[in-house]
Every structure is written in structure tokens, then in C-alpha cells.
């Protein structure tokens, strides 16, 4: 199914969502916290780095440097989150 827009709150609230990959914007970080979904964060600019770092310190996020992103790093992060919810 292809859609130009999907309500993020509905997606994050779905019981089958296991993780959320995000740049770490404030609204997305707040929404994911509300729904209790773990994050893989790849901040790009602005407050995103701080948002992901705070989520990581709180124990519900893993941060990947976008400039060092590899398939292996992403796969490892996904496995870590799915294996340790």
C-alpha cells in the first residue's frame, strides 16, 4: 500500500510497531515517548541530536551517526532493540 501521508500517531499506537527510525525531531520524539515505542535515532541538525541523546540516556533509544551509517550498524541496532524491548 502506498500513501502520500499516514497519521504518525496511528502508526505509533499500533500494537505491532516494534521500533521507530527517526531523525529525532521534537514532536516525533514526544509522540514515540507517549506510545512507548523504542527509537533508532539518526539526528541530522538542530535539536535532533540532543533529543536522541536524552532518549538514549533514558533507555529507549539507540543513536547512529548518519555519516557512519552502514547496513550492518542499522541491522545491529534493529536486532538490539527487538531483542531487548
Tab-separated table of C-alpha atoms in Angstrom:
chain	number	residue	atom	x	y	z
A	1	UNK	CA	0.000	0.000	0.000
A	2	UNK	CA	1.378	3.401	-0.964
A	3	UNK	CA	0.178	6.593	0.623
A	4	UNK	CA	1.472	10.139	0.469
A	5	UNK	CA	0.753	10.618	4.187
A	6	UNK	CA	-0.057	8.350	7.107
A	7	UNK	CA	-1.069	9.603	10.578
A	8	UNK	CA	2.038	9.046	12.684
A	9	UNK	CA	0.061	8.755	15.935
A	10	UNK	CA	-1.943	5.869	14.469
A	11	UNK	CA	1.213	4.107	13.313
A	12	UNK	CA	2.999	4.547	16.643
A	13	UNK	CA	-0.068	3.379	18.550
A	14	UNK	CA	-0.405	0.164	16.561
A	15	UNK	CA	0.380	-2.912	18.697
A	16	UNK	CA	2.651	-4.439	16.041
A	17	UNK	CA	5.071	-1.493	15.925
A	18	UNK	CA	8.368	-2.677	17.425
A	19	UNK	CA	10.568	0.377	16.808
A	20	UNK	CA	10.637	3.768	15.125
A	21	UNK	CA	13.504	5.041	12.985
A	22	UNK	CA	13.633	8.822	13.117
A	23	UNK	CA	15.856	11.880	12.765
A	24	UNK	CA	14.787	12.812	16.287
A	25	UNK	CA	12.660	15.897	15.844
A	26	UNK	CA	10.934	17.113	18.991
A	27	UNK	CA	7.371	16.188	18.012
A	28	UNK	CA	8.307	12.693	16.818
A	29	UNK	CA	10.317	12.129	19.992
A	30	UNK	CA	7.378	13.203	22.153
A	31	UNK	CA	4.926	11.030	20.219
A	32	UNK	CA	7.134	7.963	20.427
A	33	UNK	CA	7.623	8.524	24.166
A	34	UNK	CA	3.854	8.737	24.652
A	35	UNK	CA	3.341	5.436	22.836
A	36	UNK	CA	6.312	3.684	24.477
A	37	UNK	CA	7.981	2.735	21.197
A	38	UNK	CA	11.789	2.438	21.166
A	39	UNK	CA	13.793	4.619	18.762
A	40	UNK	CA	16.698	4.257	16.406
A	41	UNK	CA	17.747	7.867	16.031
A	42	UNK	CA	19.827	9.358	13.252
A	43	UNK	CA	19.930	13.086	14.020
A	44	UNK	CA	20.812	15.486	11.228
A	45	UNK	CA	20.640	19.025	12.651
A	46	UNK	CA	19.189	21.351	15.255
A	47	UNK	CA	17.722	19.866	18.426
A	48	UNK	CA	17.618	16.351	16.997
A	49	UNK	CA	20.979	15.308	18.445
A	50	UNK	CA	20.016	16.422	21.953
A	51	UNK	CA	16.576	14.785	21.680
A	52	UNK	CA	18.081	11.435	20.693
A	53	UNK	CA	20.812	11.678	23.334
A	54	UNK	CA	18.191	12.280	26.048
A	55	UNK	CA	16.137	9.327	24.782
A	56	UNK	CA	19.262	7.182	24.731
A	57	UNK	CA	20.123	8.146	28.329
A	58	UNK	CA	16.540	7.317	29.328
A	59	UNK	CA	16.990	3.849	27.830
A	60	UNK	CA	14.555	3.851	24.930
A	61	UNK	CA	16.782	4.839	22.011
A	62	UNK	CA	19.911	3.912	20.134
A	63	UNK	CA	21.767	6.610	18.234
A	64	UNK	CA	23.502	6.043	14.910
A	65	UNK	CA	25.673	8.745	13.359
A	66	UNK	CA	24.156	9.335	9.920
A	67	UNK	CA	27.632	9.906	8.445
A	68	UNK	CA	28.768	6.496	9.699
A	69	UNK	CA	25.599	4.601	8.788
A	70	UNK	CA	26.126	1.153	7.332
A	71	UNK	CA	23.771	-1.712	6.692
A	72	UNK	CA	25.497	-3.664	9.480
A	73	UNK	CA	25.133	-0.837	12.044
A	74	UNK	CA	21.453	-0.461	11.239
A	75	UNK	CA	20.874	-4.213	11.372
A	76	UNK	CA	22.698	-4.461	14.718
A	77	UNK	CA	20.639	-1.595	16.163
A	78	UNK	CA	17.384	-3.186	14.984
A	79	UNK	CA	18.369	-6.547	16.468
A	80	UNK	CA	19.369	-4.878	19.756
A	81	UNK	CA	16.030	-3.110	20.101
A	82	UNK	CA	13.915	-6.070	19.021
A	83	UNK	CA	15.906	-8.416	21.264
A	84	UNK	CA	15.755	-6.080	24.293
A	85	UNK	CA	12.474	-4.169	24.116
